[in-house]
């Protein structure tokens, strides 16, 4: 199964599902939406498509990119792009199979359940997975699962390396009006790459690390990892095992050659520095004079919007800071206008995936020049969350005043905070989406006021919901009065005028 020549891309158009080739897609012969039973597999498929296109058909500059967006590639262009690279993307290559290593020694075969992130979590109730989805996979699904594990999943346990971006990185990609446009929006031009991977031109002849292998215990400087190596970095030694039968794939439902599992083996090496991946924001902090760079991950309950500022803007402070997602920087620089972002990732607990995330955001026209305001809106929503947090915390855990014990307040002793902060995130999500997608940046006052007042209503409602069951308890009246007063007269009052933005 070769990713450059075989039909492996599962699409759906007008209710009809089929598998198409990369050539049919990029040459404009077939079009449709990606169609797999899990959103993370679809997102990984998109990442794989964009990474392939990036490596094979890198546009030189803005003009070239626009031409490629507006006009499908010719078959000749496609053939030239694939020249000398076909072998890298063959899943069954006898020596250098796609993202695998031959002769991996393992005591036992690992089922695909392990490769398809999140399937084997006995405690996980968040996922809904079709029964038996990972029993045996066709070449396309096996390639997507392999790519997803290498790039997006937590490491497979002690001693196994995470991907080049670290454990469970957040991935942010742009969405176009068609699949082909989406792929090109996420492809950086040589000009843009000059600003991120400064060394991309002198490393352009590199092959992936499963072709030209790194030595055991090798120390690899990040500035030596070119575009191809970085996008297709395989940090673990995997080898897919073929069933030698043709059958129906338990993931996509299409018939094909089936793979039943894989062998895995630890491999030790060190990458020094953080590779500037095109689909992720980067953060850093300085502690005791040492700068630590990393790619943010999702943490429990926190929706993607809490990270939005890092996706679309750069803010370098002395002690900490963040750099925006390279494909977004390019989109901004090229003035492509209104933007829709697809954001995905996992929440993990060590090797276990606890939740998977996939969210779509639209930003209203003018977003490129209003990042300060966008950041203020996000920060404001977080400040409202803190208002709820602080007052509920007081209500639940009370307050001890050693000097004046009579001013102490006894709390409920029941921790209501996590539940209601979770509800705040859940219920504020639509508000944040709506204001970002529809705010009129040239005259934002009315939208801002409406946003602030909706957040206020939400916080008060949630506070009431949390405290209502205690209204009739005489012992709780003091805690209720004090925490309500703090909420209304201090926390929410402080938020009425915010960062120079006055509420009407
Ligand atoms: Zn399949």
PDB file of N, CA, C and O in Angstrom, residues 232-261:
ATOM      1  N   UNK A 232       7.673  13.641   9.589  1.00  0.00           N
ATOM      2  CA  UNK A 232       7.460  12.187   9.603  1.00  0.00           C
ATOM      3  C   UNK A 232       8.375  11.499  10.619  1.00  0.00           C
ATOM      4  O   UNK A 232       8.803  10.386  10.416  1.00  0.00           O
ATOM      5  N   UNK A 233       8.671  12.209  11.709  1.00  0.00           N
ATOM      6  CA  UNK A 233       9.543  11.647  12.735  1.00  0.00           C
ATOM      7  C   UNK A 233       8.881  10.443  13.391  1.00  0.00           C
ATOM      8  O   UNK A 233       7.719  10.513  13.810  1.00  0.00           O
ATOM      9  N   UNK A 234       9.610   9.333  13.460  1.00  0.00           N
ATOM     10  CA  UNK A 234       9.087   8.149  14.138  1.00  0.00           C
ATOM     11  C   UNK A 234      10.012   7.829  15.312  1.00  0.00           C
ATOM     12  O   UNK A 234      11.142   7.404  15.120  1.00  0.00           O
ATOM     13  N   UNK A 235       9.533   8.100  16.517  1.00  0.00           N
ATOM     14  CA  UNK A 235      10.378   7.974  17.702  1.00  0.00           C
ATOM     15  C   UNK A 235      10.395   6.574  18.312  1.00  0.00           C
ATOM     16  O   UNK A 235      11.185   6.276  19.191  1.00  0.00           O
ATOM     17  N   UNK A 236       9.475   5.715  17.870  1.00  0.00           N
ATOM     18  CA  UNK A 236       9.412   4.355  18.403  1.00  0.00           C
ATOM     19  C   UNK A 236       9.615   3.380  17.254  1.00  0.00           C
ATOM     20  O   UNK A 236       9.223   3.667  16.133  1.00  0.00           O
ATOM     21  N   UNK A 237      10.228   2.258  17.531  1.00  0.00           N
ATOM     22  CA  UNK A 237      10.379   1.255  16.480  1.00  0.00           C
ATOM     23  C   UNK A 237       9.116   0.394  16.402  1.00  0.00           C
ATOM     24  O   UNK A 237       8.840  -0.389  17.297  1.00  0.00           O
ATOM     25  N   UNK A 238       8.363   0.634  15.349  1.00  0.00           N
ATOM     26  CA  UNK A 238       7.133  -0.128  15.094  1.00  0.00           C
ATOM     27  C   UNK A 238       7.330  -0.978  13.845  1.00  0.00           C
ATOM     28  O   UNK A 238       8.037  -0.579  12.926  1.00  0.00           O
ATOM     29  N   UNK A 239       6.638  -2.104  13.813  1.00  0.00           N
ATOM     30  CA  UNK A 239       6.569  -2.863  12.566  1.00  0.00           C
ATOM     31  C   UNK A 239       5.164  -3.457  12.451  1.00  0.00           C
ATOM     32  O   UNK A 239       4.737  -4.220  13.312  1.00  0.00           O
ATOM     33  N   UNK A 240       4.468  -3.058  11.406  1.00  0.00           N
ATOM     34  CA  UNK A 240       3.102  -3.565  11.209  1.00  0.00           C
ATOM     35  C   UNK A 240       3.147  -5.019  10.771  1.00  0.00           C
ATOM     36  O   UNK A 240       4.076  -5.443  10.069  1.00  0.00           O
ATOM     37  N   UNK A 241       2.139  -5.770  11.181  1.00  0.00           N
ATOM     38  CA  UNK A 241       2.069  -7.179  10.789  1.00  0.00           C
ATOM     39  C   UNK A 241       0.843  -7.386   9.900  1.00  0.00           C
ATOM     40  O   UNK A 241      -0.269  -6.993  10.254  1.00  0.00           O
ATOM     41  N   UNK A 242       1.095  -8.028   8.775  1.00  0.00           N
ATOM     42  CA  UNK A 242       0.020  -8.224   7.811  1.00  0.00           C
ATOM     43  C   UNK A 242      -0.708  -9.532   8.083  1.00  0.00           C
ATOM     44  O   UNK A 242      -0.106 -10.510   8.518  1.00  0.00           O
ATOM     45  N   UNK A 243      -2.001  -9.534   7.823  1.00  0.00           N
ATOM     46  CA  UNK A 243      -2.832 -10.720   8.011  1.00  0.00           C
ATOM     47  C   UNK A 243      -2.672 -11.744   6.906  1.00  0.00           C
ATOM     48  O   UNK A 243      -3.017 -12.894   7.067  1.00  0.00           O
ATOM     49  N   UNK A 244      -2.227 -11.245   5.754  1.00  0.00           N
ATOM     50  CA  UNK A 244      -2.206 -12.041   4.522  1.00  0.00           C
ATOM     51  C   UNK A 244      -3.601 -12.501   4.103  1.00  0.00           C
ATOM     52  O   UNK A 244      -3.776 -13.553   3.526  1.00  0.00           O
ATOM     53  N   UNK A 245      -4.578 -11.720   4.470  1.00  0.00           N
ATOM     54  CA  UNK A 245      -5.936 -11.989   3.984  1.00  0.00           C
ATOM     55  C   UNK A 245      -6.557 -10.679   3.533  1.00  0.00           C
ATOM     56  O   UNK A 245      -6.146  -9.599   3.967  1.00  0.00           O
ATOM     57  N   UNK A 246      -7.530 -10.810   2.663  1.00  0.00           N
ATOM     58  CA  UNK A 246      -8.295  -9.630   2.264  1.00  0.00           C
ATOM     59  C   UNK A 246      -9.588  -9.687   3.059  1.00  0.00           C
ATOM     60  O   UNK A 246     -10.166 -10.749   3.234  1.00  0.00           O
ATOM     61  N   UNK A 247      -9.999  -8.553   3.590  1.00  0.00           N
ATOM     62  CA  UNK A 247     -11.238  -8.548   4.354  1.00  0.00           C
ATOM     63  C   UNK A 247     -11.726  -7.129   4.573  1.00  0.00           C
ATOM     64  O   UNK A 247     -11.173  -6.184   4.010  1.00  0.00           O
ATOM     65  N   UNK A 248     -12.743  -7.022   5.416  1.00  0.00           N
ATOM     66  CA  UNK A 248     -13.325  -5.702   5.669  1.00  0.00           C
ATOM     67  C   UNK A 248     -12.604  -5.053   6.848  1.00  0.00           C
ATOM     68  O   UNK A 248     -12.465  -5.651   7.912  1.00  0.00           O
ATOM     69  N   UNK A 249     -12.145  -3.834   6.652  1.00  0.00           N
ATOM     70  CA  UNK A 249     -11.441  -3.088   7.699  1.00  0.00           C
ATOM     71  C   UNK A 249     -12.415  -2.748   8.821  1.00  0.00           C
ATOM     72  O   UNK A 249     -13.513  -2.255   8.568  1.00  0.00           O
ATOM     73  N   UNK A 250     -11.996  -3.016  10.065  1.00  0.00           N
ATOM     74  CA  UNK A 250     -12.929  -2.779  11.175  1.00  0.00           C
ATOM     75  C   UNK A 250     -13.036  -1.293  11.525  1.00  0.00           C
ATOM     76  O   UNK A 250     -13.857  -0.907  12.342  1.00  0.00           O
ATOM     77  N   UNK A 251     -12.230  -0.446  10.887  1.00  0.00           N
ATOM     78  CA  UNK A 251     -12.345   0.998  11.144  1.00  0.00           C
ATOM     79  C   UNK A 251     -13.181   1.677  10.060  1.00  0.00           C
ATOM     80  O   UNK A 251     -14.229   2.224  10.330  1.00  0.00           O
ATOM     81  N   UNK A 252     -12.731   1.608   8.811  1.00  0.00           N
ATOM     82  CA  UNK A 252     -13.414   2.374   7.749  1.00  0.00           C
ATOM     83  C   UNK A 252     -14.493   1.571   7.044  1.00  0.00           C
ATOM     84  O   UNK A 252     -15.342   2.138   6.362  1.00  0.00           O
ATOM     85  N   UNK A 253     -14.464   0.224   7.202  1.00  0.00           N
ATOM     86  CA  UNK A 253     -15.509  -0.587   6.581  1.00  0.00           C
ATOM     87  C   UNK A 253     -15.255  -0.935   5.128  1.00  0.00           C
ATOM     88  O   UNK A 253     -16.075  -1.597   4.495  1.00  0.00           O
ATOM     89  N   UNK A 254     -14.126  -0.498   4.568  1.00  0.00           N
ATOM     90  CA  UNK A 254     -13.813  -0.858   3.186  1.00  0.00           C
ATOM     91  C   UNK A 254     -13.039  -2.173   3.161  1.00  0.00           C
ATOM     92  O   UNK A 254     -12.364  -2.530   4.123  1.00  0.00           O
ATOM     93  N   UNK A 255     -13.103  -2.848   2.017  1.00  0.00           N
ATOM     94  CA  UNK A 255     -12.379  -4.106   1.888  1.00  0.00           C
ATOM     95  C   UNK A 255     -10.946  -3.833   1.434  1.00  0.00           C
ATOM     96  O   UNK A 255     -10.695  -2.893   0.680  1.00  0.00           O
ATOM     97  N   UNK A 256     -10.015  -4.641   1.928  1.00  0.00           N
ATOM     98  CA  UNK A 256      -8.626  -4.482   1.487  1.00  0.00           C
ATOM     99  C   UNK A 256      -7.733  -5.477   2.183  1.00  0.00           C
ATOM    100  O   UNK A 256      -8.198  -6.330   2.944  1.00  0.00           O
ATOM    101  N   UNK A 257      -6.432  -5.400   1.895  1.00  0.00           N
ATOM    102  CA  UNK A 257      -5.452  -6.211   2.617  1.00  0.00           C
ATOM    103  C   UNK A 257      -5.494  -5.785   4.073  1.00  0.00           C
ATOM    104  O   UNK A 257      -5.481  -4.592   4.368  1.00  0.00           O
ATOM    105  N   UNK A 258      -5.495  -6.741   4.977  1.00  0.00           N
ATOM    106  CA  UNK A 258      -5.647  -6.369   6.397  1.00  0.00           C
ATOM    107  C   UNK A 258      -4.352  -6.528   7.185  1.00  0.00           C
ATOM    108  O   UNK A 258      -3.551  -7.426   6.921  1.00  0.00           O
ATOM    109  N   UNK A 259      -4.178  -5.650   8.153  1.00  0.00           N
ATOM    110  CA  UNK A 259      -3.059  -5.713   9.097  1.00  0.00           C
ATOM    111  C   UNK A 259      -3.664  -6.046  10.464  1.00  0.00           C
ATOM    112  O   UNK A 259      -4.685  -5.463  10.853  1.00  0.00           O
ATOM    113  N   UNK A 260      -3.023  -6.989  11.182  1.00  0.00           N
ATOM    114  CA  UNK A 260      -3.664  -7.476  12.407  1.00  0.00           C
ATOM    115  C   UNK A 260      -3.059  -6.901  13.683  1.00  0.00           C
ATOM    116  O   UNK A 260      -3.584  -7.089  14.761  1.00  0.00           O
ATOM    117  N   UNK A 261      -1.932  -6.212  13.578  1.00  0.00           N
ATOM    118  CA  UNK A 261      -1.302  -5.665  14.782  1.00  0.00           C
ATOM    119  C   UNK A 261       0.100  -5.215  14.453  1.00  0.00           C
ATOM    120  O   UNK A 261       0.435  -5.021  13.279  1.00  0.00           O
TER     121      UNK A 261
END
